[in-house]
Amino acid sequence: MQPFRILIIDDHSQAREGIRDILEEYEDFVIVGEGKNGEEAIRLTEELMPDIILMDIQMPVMDGLEATKRIKIQFPYVKIVMITVSDDITDLFDALKKGAQGYLVKNIQSELWYEYLQAFALDEVPMSKEIAFQILKDFVKNKSESAEKTPLSAREFEVLKLVASALSNKEISEKLFISEHTVKSHLKNILSKLHLDNRVQLTKYAYQQGLMD
């Protein structure tokens, strides 16, 4: 497997250096570029086409939230993880609404950075129950009164509901008595059938369609 290409965007040089020091220890990741504001993030994404962007929130010129929104419009398949000193759920939810797919607090242990990013790169990061709850509150008012018939099989429907309930791939496999590989295959099929990209969008879909009632 080719290493995942990482772009680091943070206005503090020491922060960028610290992230680089963490990730350079692992062969799974290669750092292809660095920038110090949102405008540079957009330009470097166009030039380098990274797999994952580690994006600070508070930056001069253009902040990480605005840059994330613009990048996801132009490059929807680039994964973006917000990095910040704050663990405020409102910051996290705002980032997710702008299109980010993950969130890392800068002061967590370096080995946890690796574990999270590895799982994130492989689409195995579960959504926390807090995030799922916030998504429910934000989108339930827009829930369709007459939900469209889902194109999913009975098993895929089970997997969808468990993903929206904030279970990890491992937890889903244990609950349904199937392998994690089978769970991943179901997730790929579900995302393809529903024309969605990630767990955040799956959870939003489940609540909007009234599937979690």
PDB file of C-alpha atoms in Angstrom:
ATOM      1  CA  MET A   1       0.000   0.000   0.000  1.00  0.00           C
ATOM      2  CA  GLN A   2       1.257   3.446  -0.925  1.00  0.00           C
ATOM      3  CA  PRO A   3       1.765   5.858   2.005  1.00  0.00           C
ATOM      4  CA  PHE A   4      -0.944   8.446   2.566  1.00  0.00           C
ATOM      5  CA  ARG A   5       0.056  11.912   1.360  1.00  0.00           C
ATOM      6  CA  ILE A   6      -0.292  14.536   4.100  1.00  0.00           C
ATOM      7  CA  LEU A   7      -0.545  18.340   3.786  1.00  0.00           C
ATOM      8  CA  ILE A   8      -0.005  20.294   7.044  1.00  0.00           C
ATOM      9  CA  ILE A   9      -1.615  23.731   7.391  1.00  0.00           C
ATOM     10  CA  ASP A  10      -0.873  25.703  10.573  1.00  0.00           C
ATOM     11  CA  ASP A  11       0.259  29.287  11.097  1.00  0.00           C
ATOM     12  CA  HIS A  12       2.703  28.298  13.853  1.00  0.00           C
ATOM     13  CA  SER A  13       6.004  26.875  12.619  1.00  0.00           C
ATOM     14  CA  GLN A  14       6.556  25.000  15.880  1.00  0.00           C
ATOM     15  CA  ALA A  15       3.192  23.290  15.519  1.00  0.00           C
ATOM     16  CA  ARG A  16       4.013  22.217  11.968  1.00  0.00           C
ATOM     17  CA  GLU A  17       7.396  20.941  13.117  1.00  0.00           C
ATOM     18  CA  GLY A  18       5.789  18.994  15.960  1.00  0.00           C
ATOM     19  CA  ILE A  19       3.290  17.322  13.639  1.00  0.00           C
ATOM     20  CA  ARG A  20       6.038  16.539  11.159  1.00  0.00           C
ATOM     21  CA  ASP A  21       8.161  14.962  13.898  1.00  0.00           C
ATOM     22  CA  ILE A  22       5.243  12.718  14.914  1.00  0.00           C
ATOM     23  CA  LEU A  23       4.317  11.527  11.442  1.00  0.00           C
ATOM     24  CA  GLU A  24       7.817  11.089  10.027  1.00  0.00           C
ATOM     25  CA  GLU A  25       8.283   8.159  12.408  1.00  0.00           C
ATOM     26  CA  TYR A  26       5.724   6.140  10.456  1.00  0.00           C
ATOM     27  CA  GLU A  27       5.980   4.746   6.934  1.00  0.00           C
ATOM     28  CA  ASP A  28       2.196   4.945   6.484  1.00  0.00           C
ATOM     29  CA  PHE A  29       2.403   8.711   5.926  1.00  0.00           C
ATOM     30  CA  VAL A  30       4.487  11.049   3.794  1.00  0.00           C
ATOM     31  CA  ILE A  31       4.339  14.831   4.238  1.00  0.00           C
ATOM     32  CA  VAL A  32       4.084  16.447   0.796  1.00  0.00           C
ATOM     33  CA  GLY A  33       3.761  20.080   1.833  1.00  0.00           C
ATOM     34  CA  GLU A  34       3.143  22.694   4.526  1.00  0.00           C
ATOM     35  CA  GLY A  35       1.325  26.016   4.641  1.00  0.00           C
ATOM     36  CA  LYS A  36       0.475  28.713   7.153  1.00  0.00           C
ATOM     37  CA  ASN A  37      -3.032  29.906   6.215  1.00  0.00           C
ATOM     38  CA  GLY A  38      -6.209  28.954   4.411  1.00  0.00           C
ATOM     39  CA  GLU A  39      -5.257  30.564   1.110  1.00  0.00           C
ATOM     40  CA  GLU A  40      -2.048  28.530   1.018  1.00  0.00           C
ATOM     41  CA  ALA A  41      -4.074  25.426   1.858  1.00  0.00           C
ATOM     42  CA  ILE A  42      -6.216  25.903  -1.243  1.00  0.00           C
ATOM     43  CA  ARG A  43      -3.237  26.589  -3.500  1.00  0.00           C
ATOM     44  CA  LEU A  44      -1.205  23.656  -2.175  1.00  0.00           C
ATOM     45  CA  THR A  45      -4.154  21.298  -2.472  1.00  0.00           C
ATOM     46  CA  GLU A  46      -4.457  22.202  -6.153  1.00  0.00           C
ATOM     47  CA  GLU A  47      -0.727  21.692  -6.685  1.00  0.00           C
ATOM     48  CA  LEU A  48      -0.077  18.608  -4.551  1.00  0.00           C
ATOM     49  CA  MET A  49      -3.415  16.734  -4.397  1.00  0.00           C
ATOM     50  CA  PRO A  50      -2.861  15.306  -0.899  1.00  0.00           C
ATOM     51  CA  ASP A  51      -4.897  12.414   0.511  1.00  0.00           C
ATOM     52  CA  ILE A  52      -5.322  14.110   3.894  1.00  0.00           C
ATOM     53  CA  ILE A  53      -5.054  17.729   5.044  1.00  0.00           C
ATOM     54  CA  LEU A  54      -4.294  18.500   8.689  1.00  0.00           C
ATOM     55  CA  MET A  55      -5.890  21.927   9.029  1.00  0.00           C
ATOM     56  CA  ASP A  56      -5.588  24.381  11.914  1.00  0.00           C
ATOM     57  CA  ILE A  57      -8.775  26.331  12.675  1.00  0.00           C
ATOM     58  CA  GLN A  58      -7.535  29.779  13.771  1.00  0.00           C
ATOM     59  CA  MET A  59      -5.204  31.268  11.144  1.00  0.00           C
ATOM     60  CA  PRO A  60      -4.602  34.709   9.575  1.00  0.00           C
ATOM     61  CA  VAL A  61      -5.626  35.682   6.015  1.00  0.00           C
ATOM     62  CA  MET A  62      -8.164  32.827   5.835  1.00  0.00           C
ATOM     63  CA  ASP A  63      -9.104  30.521   8.686  1.00  0.00           C
ATOM     64  CA  GLY A  64      -9.261  26.752   8.473  1.00  0.00           C
ATOM     65  CA  LEU A  65     -13.056  26.542   8.428  1.00  0.00           C
ATOM     66  CA  GLU A  66     -13.411  28.755   5.348  1.00  0.00           C
ATOM     67  CA  ALA A  67     -10.538  26.973   3.613  1.00  0.00           C
ATOM     68  CA  THR A  68     -12.134  23.609   4.401  1.00  0.00           C
ATOM     69  CA  LYS A  69     -15.445  24.681   2.898  1.00  0.00           C
ATOM     70  CA  ARG A  70     -13.777  25.876  -0.305  1.00  0.00           C
ATOM     71  CA  ILE A  71     -11.515  22.854  -0.664  1.00  0.00           C
ATOM     72  CA  LYS A  72     -14.355  20.370  -0.177  1.00  0.00           C
ATOM     73  CA  ILE A  73     -16.358  22.078  -2.941  1.00  0.00           C
ATOM     74  CA  GLN A  74     -13.488  21.806  -5.400  1.00  0.00           C
ATOM     75  CA  PHE A  75     -11.898  18.583  -4.128  1.00  0.00           C
ATOM     76  CA  PRO A  76     -14.617  16.562  -2.333  1.00  0.00           C
ATOM     77  CA  TYR A  77     -12.489  13.432  -2.058  1.00  0.00           C
ATOM     78  CA  VAL A  78      -9.660  15.077  -0.109  1.00  0.00           C
ATOM     79  CA  LYS A  79     -10.013  14.185   3.577  1.00  0.00           C
ATOM     80  CA  ILE A  80      -9.627  17.026   6.067  1.00  0.00           C
ATOM     81  CA  VAL A  81      -8.806  16.687   9.770  1.00  0.00           C
ATOM     82  CA  MET A  82      -9.053  19.851  11.846  1.00  0.00           C
ATOM     83  CA  ILE A  83      -6.246  20.331  14.387  1.00  0.00           C
ATOM     84  CA  THR A  84      -6.743  22.695  17.300  1.00  0.00           C
ATOM     85  CA  VAL A  85      -6.013  23.319  20.962  1.00  0.00           C
ATOM     86  CA  SER A  86      -9.767  23.389  21.673  1.00  0.00           C
ATOM     87  CA  ASP A  87     -11.939  20.380  22.457  1.00  0.00           C
ATOM     88  CA  ASP A  88     -15.163  22.420  22.361  1.00  0.00           C
ATOM     89  CA  ILE A  89     -17.928  20.372  20.745  1.00  0.00           C
ATOM     90  CA  THR A  90     -19.259  23.512  19.028  1.00  0.00           C
ATOM     91  CA  ASP A  91     -15.917  24.012  17.250  1.00  0.00           C
ATOM     92  CA  LEU A  92     -15.977  20.373  16.200  1.00  0.00           C
ATOM     93  CA  PHE A  93     -19.520  20.507  14.894  1.00  0.00           C
ATOM     94  CA  ASP A  94     -18.845  23.733  12.989  1.00  0.00           C
ATOM     95  CA  ALA A  95     -15.867  22.068  11.327  1.00  0.00           C
ATOM     96  CA  LEU A  96     -17.962  19.057  10.329  1.00  0.00           C
ATOM     97  CA  LYS A  97     -20.635  21.290   8.816  1.00  0.00           C
ATOM     98  CA  LYS A  98     -17.941  22.975   6.698  1.00  0.00           C
ATOM     99  CA  GLY A  99     -16.959  19.552   5.318  1.00  0.00           C
ATOM    100  CA  ALA A 100     -14.191  18.335   7.636  1.00  0.00           C
ATOM    101  CA  GLN A 101     -14.285  14.628   8.375  1.00  0.00           C
ATOM    102  CA  GLY A 102     -12.162  14.508  11.509  1.00  0.00           C
ATOM    103  CA  TYR A 103     -10.867  16.500  14.450  1.00  0.00           C
ATOM    104  CA  LEU A 104      -7.657  16.232  16.487  1.00  0.00           C
ATOM    105  CA  VAL A 105      -6.661  18.119  19.630  1.00  0.00           C
ATOM    106  CA  LYS A 106      -2.994  19.121  19.425  1.00  0.00           C
ATOM    107  CA  ASN A 107      -2.007  18.088  22.935  1.00  0.00           C
ATOM    108  CA  ILE A 108      -2.977  14.410  22.723  1.00  0.00           C
ATOM    109  CA  GLN A 109      -0.201  11.796  22.878  1.00  0.00           C
ATOM    110  CA  SER A 110       1.763  11.225  19.690  1.00  0.00           C
ATOM    111  CA  GLU A 111       0.862   7.532  19.468  1.00  0.00           C
ATOM    112  CA  LEU A 112      -2.815   8.498  19.546  1.00  0.00           C
ATOM    113  CA  TRP A 113      -2.213  10.829  16.590  1.00  0.00           C
ATOM    114  CA  TYR A 114      -0.896   7.891  14.632  1.00  0.00           C
ATOM    115  CA  GLU A 115      -3.682   5.525  15.647  1.00  0.00           C
ATOM    116  CA  TYR A 116      -6.370   8.079  14.817  1.00  0.00           C
ATOM    117  CA  LEU A 117      -4.905   9.113  11.455  1.00  0.00           C
ATOM    118  CA  GLN A 118      -4.301   5.521  10.425  1.00  0.00           C
ATOM    119  CA  ALA A 119      -7.924   4.618  11.186  1.00  0.00           C
ATOM    120  CA  PHE A 120      -9.127   7.852   9.576  1.00  0.00           C
ATOM    121  CA  ALA A 121      -7.180   7.189   6.382  1.00  0.00           C
ATOM    122  CA  LEU A 122      -8.771   3.747   6.168  1.00  0.00           C
ATOM    123  CA  ASP A 123     -12.291   5.118   6.845  1.00  0.00           C
ATOM    124  CA  GLU A 124     -12.512   3.323  10.172  1.00  0.00           C
ATOM    125  CA  VAL A 125     -12.911   6.265  12.568  1.00  0.00           C
ATOM    126  CA  PRO A 126     -16.232   6.022  14.417  1.00  0.00           C
ATOM    127  CA  MET A 127     -18.251   9.135  15.090  1.00  0.00           C
ATOM    128  CA  SER A 128     -18.575   9.982  18.763  1.00  0.00           C
ATOM    129  CA  LYS A 129     -21.976   9.856  20.405  1.00  0.00           C
ATOM    130  CA  GLU A 130     -21.702  13.596  21.133  1.00  0.00           C
ATOM    131  CA  ILE A 131     -21.267  14.401  17.459  1.00  0.00           C
ATOM    132  CA  ALA A 132     -24.120  12.106  16.486  1.00  0.00           C
ATOM    133  CA  PHE A 133     -26.358  13.872  19.009  1.00  0.00           C
ATOM    134  CA  GLN A 134     -25.420  17.311  17.679  1.00  0.00           C
ATOM    135  CA  ILE A 135     -26.124  16.179  14.126  1.00  0.00           C
ATOM    136  CA  LEU A 136     -29.509  14.877  15.239  1.00  0.00           C
ATOM    137  CA  LYS A 137     -30.420  18.220  16.823  1.00  0.00           C
ATOM    138  CA  ASP A 138     -29.241  20.205  13.814  1.00  0.00           C
ATOM    139  CA  PHE A 139     -30.908  18.153  11.103  1.00  0.00           C
ATOM    140  CA  VAL A 140     -34.001  16.655  12.690  1.00  0.00           C
ATOM    141  CA  LYS A 141     -36.011  19.785  11.812  1.00  0.00           C
ATOM    142  CA  ASN A 142     -35.301  19.062   8.149  1.00  0.00           C
ATOM    143  CA  LYS A 143     -36.249  15.415   8.345  1.00  0.00           C
ATOM    144  CA  SER A 144     -38.368  14.252   5.431  1.00  0.00           C
ATOM    145  CA  GLU A 145     -41.987  13.622   6.383  1.00  0.00           C
ATOM    146  CA  SER A 146     -42.222  10.887   3.806  1.00  0.00           C
ATOM    147  CA  ALA A 147     -38.860   9.178   3.645  1.00  0.00           C
ATOM    148  CA  GLU A 148     -37.834   7.713   0.323  1.00  0.00           C
ATOM    149  CA  LYS A 149     -37.548   3.963   0.226  1.00  0.00           C
ATOM    150  CA  THR A 150     -33.945   3.084   0.935  1.00  0.00           C
ATOM    151  CA  PRO A 151     -32.146   1.101  -1.799  1.00  0.00           C
ATOM    152  CA  LEU A 152     -30.266  -0.872   0.839  1.00  0.00           C
ATOM    153  CA  SER A 153     -30.532  -4.548   1.684  1.00  0.00           C
ATOM    154  CA  ALA A 154     -31.726  -5.603   5.125  1.00  0.00           C
ATOM    155  CA  ARG A 155     -28.141  -6.201   6.297  1.00  0.00           C
ATOM    156  CA  GLU A 156     -26.916  -2.891   4.852  1.00  0.00           C
ATOM    157  CA  PHE A 157     -29.800  -1.160   6.606  1.00  0.00           C
ATOM    158  CA  GLU A 158     -28.638  -2.722   9.908  1.00  0.00           C
ATOM    159  CA  VAL A 159     -25.077  -1.529   9.312  1.00  0.00           C
ATOM    160  CA  LEU A 160     -26.285   1.977   8.431  1.00  0.00           C
ATOM    161  CA  LYS A 161     -28.241   2.279  11.680  1.00  0.00           C
ATOM    162  CA  LEU A 162     -25.279   1.056  13.733  1.00  0.00           C
ATOM    163  CA  VAL A 163     -22.936   3.542  12.040  1.00  0.00           C
ATOM    164  CA  ALA A 164     -25.422   6.322  12.830  1.00  0.00           C
ATOM    165  CA  SER A 165     -25.471   5.075  16.434  1.00  0.00           C
ATOM    166  CA  ALA A 166     -21.727   5.851  16.657  1.00  0.00           C
ATOM    167  CA  LEU A 167     -20.432   2.267  16.633  1.00  0.00           C
ATOM    168  CA  SER A 168     -16.974   1.480  15.231  1.00  0.00           C
ATOM    169  CA  ASN A 169     -16.363  -1.194  12.593  1.00  0.00           C
ATOM    170  CA  LYS A 170     -15.198  -3.575  15.305  1.00  0.00           C
ATOM    171  CA  GLU A 171     -18.281  -2.949  17.435  1.00  0.00           C
ATOM    172  CA  ILE A 172     -20.548  -3.468  14.428  1.00  0.00           C
ATOM    173  CA  SER A 173     -18.816  -6.727  13.546  1.00  0.00           C
ATOM    174  CA  GLU A 174     -19.259  -8.014  17.092  1.00  0.00           C
ATOM    175  CA  LYS A 175     -22.903  -6.984  17.257  1.00  0.00           C
ATOM    176  CA  LEU A 176     -23.811  -8.558  13.913  1.00  0.00           C
ATOM    177  CA  PHE A 177     -21.435 -11.557  14.250  1.00  0.00           C
ATOM    178  CA  ILE A 178     -19.631 -10.758  11.011  1.00  0.00           C
ATOM    179  CA  SER A 179     -15.996  -9.916  10.244  1.00  0.00           C
ATOM    180  CA  GLU A 180     -14.638  -6.369  10.139  1.00  0.00           C
ATOM    181  CA  HIS A 181     -13.792  -6.977   6.484  1.00  0.00           C
ATOM    182  CA  THR A 182     -17.463  -7.701   5.807  1.00  0.00           C
ATOM    183  CA  VAL A 183     -18.449  -4.535   7.664  1.00  0.00           C
ATOM    184  CA  LYS A 184     -16.073  -2.500   5.468  1.00  0.00           C
ATOM    185  CA  SER A 185     -17.554  -4.081   2.344  1.00  0.00           C
ATOM    186  CA  HIS A 186     -21.069  -3.238   3.473  1.00  0.00           C
ATOM    187  CA  LEU A 187     -20.005   0.347   4.181  1.00  0.00           C
ATOM    188  CA  LYS A 188     -18.521   0.732   0.703  1.00  0.00           C
ATOM    189  CA  ASN A 189     -21.728  -0.585  -0.847  1.00  0.00           C
ATOM    190  CA  ILE A 190     -23.898   1.674   1.304  1.00  0.00           C
ATOM    191  CA  LEU A 191     -21.867   4.776   0.461  1.00  0.00           C
ATOM    192  CA  SER A 192     -21.973   3.887  -3.236  1.00  0.00           C
ATOM    193  CA  LYS A 193     -25.726   3.236  -3.282  1.00  0.00           C
ATOM    194  CA  LEU A 194     -26.549   6.431  -1.411  1.00  0.00           C
ATOM    195  CA  HIS A 195     -23.954   8.536  -3.267  1.00  0.00           C
ATOM    196  CA  LEU A 196     -22.326   9.587   0.016  1.00  0.00           C
ATOM    197  CA  ASP A 197     -18.689   9.959   1.055  1.00  0.00           C
ATOM    198  CA  ASN A 198     -18.303   9.257   4.771  1.00  0.00           C
ATOM    199  CA  ARG A 199     -19.845   8.375   8.154  1.00  0.00           C
ATOM    200  CA  VAL A 200     -20.863  11.959   8.879  1.00  0.00           C
ATOM    201  CA  GLN A 201     -22.993  12.047   5.742  1.00  0.00           C
ATOM    202  CA  LEU A 202     -24.401   8.583   6.509  1.00  0.00           C
ATOM    203  CA  THR A 203     -25.498   9.737   9.957  1.00  0.00           C
ATOM    204  CA  LYS A 204     -27.074  12.872   8.537  1.00  0.00           C
ATOM    205  CA  TYR A 205     -28.920  10.755   5.944  1.00  0.00           C
ATOM    206  CA  ALA A 206     -30.196   8.325   8.566  1.00  0.00           C
ATOM    207  CA  TYR A 207     -31.688  11.069  10.696  1.00  0.00           C
ATOM    208  CA  GLN A 208     -33.072  13.094   7.788  1.00  0.00           C
ATOM    209  CA  GLN A 209     -34.832  10.019   6.427  1.00  0.00           C
ATOM    210  CA  GLY A 210     -36.281   9.142   9.822  1.00  0.00           C
ATOM    211  CA  LEU A 211     -34.423   5.840   9.957  1.00  0.00           C
ATOM    212  CA  MET A 212     -33.345   6.319  13.567  1.00  0.00           C
ATOM    213  CA  ASP A 213     -36.829   6.818  15.070  1.00  0.00           C
TER     214      ASP A 213
END
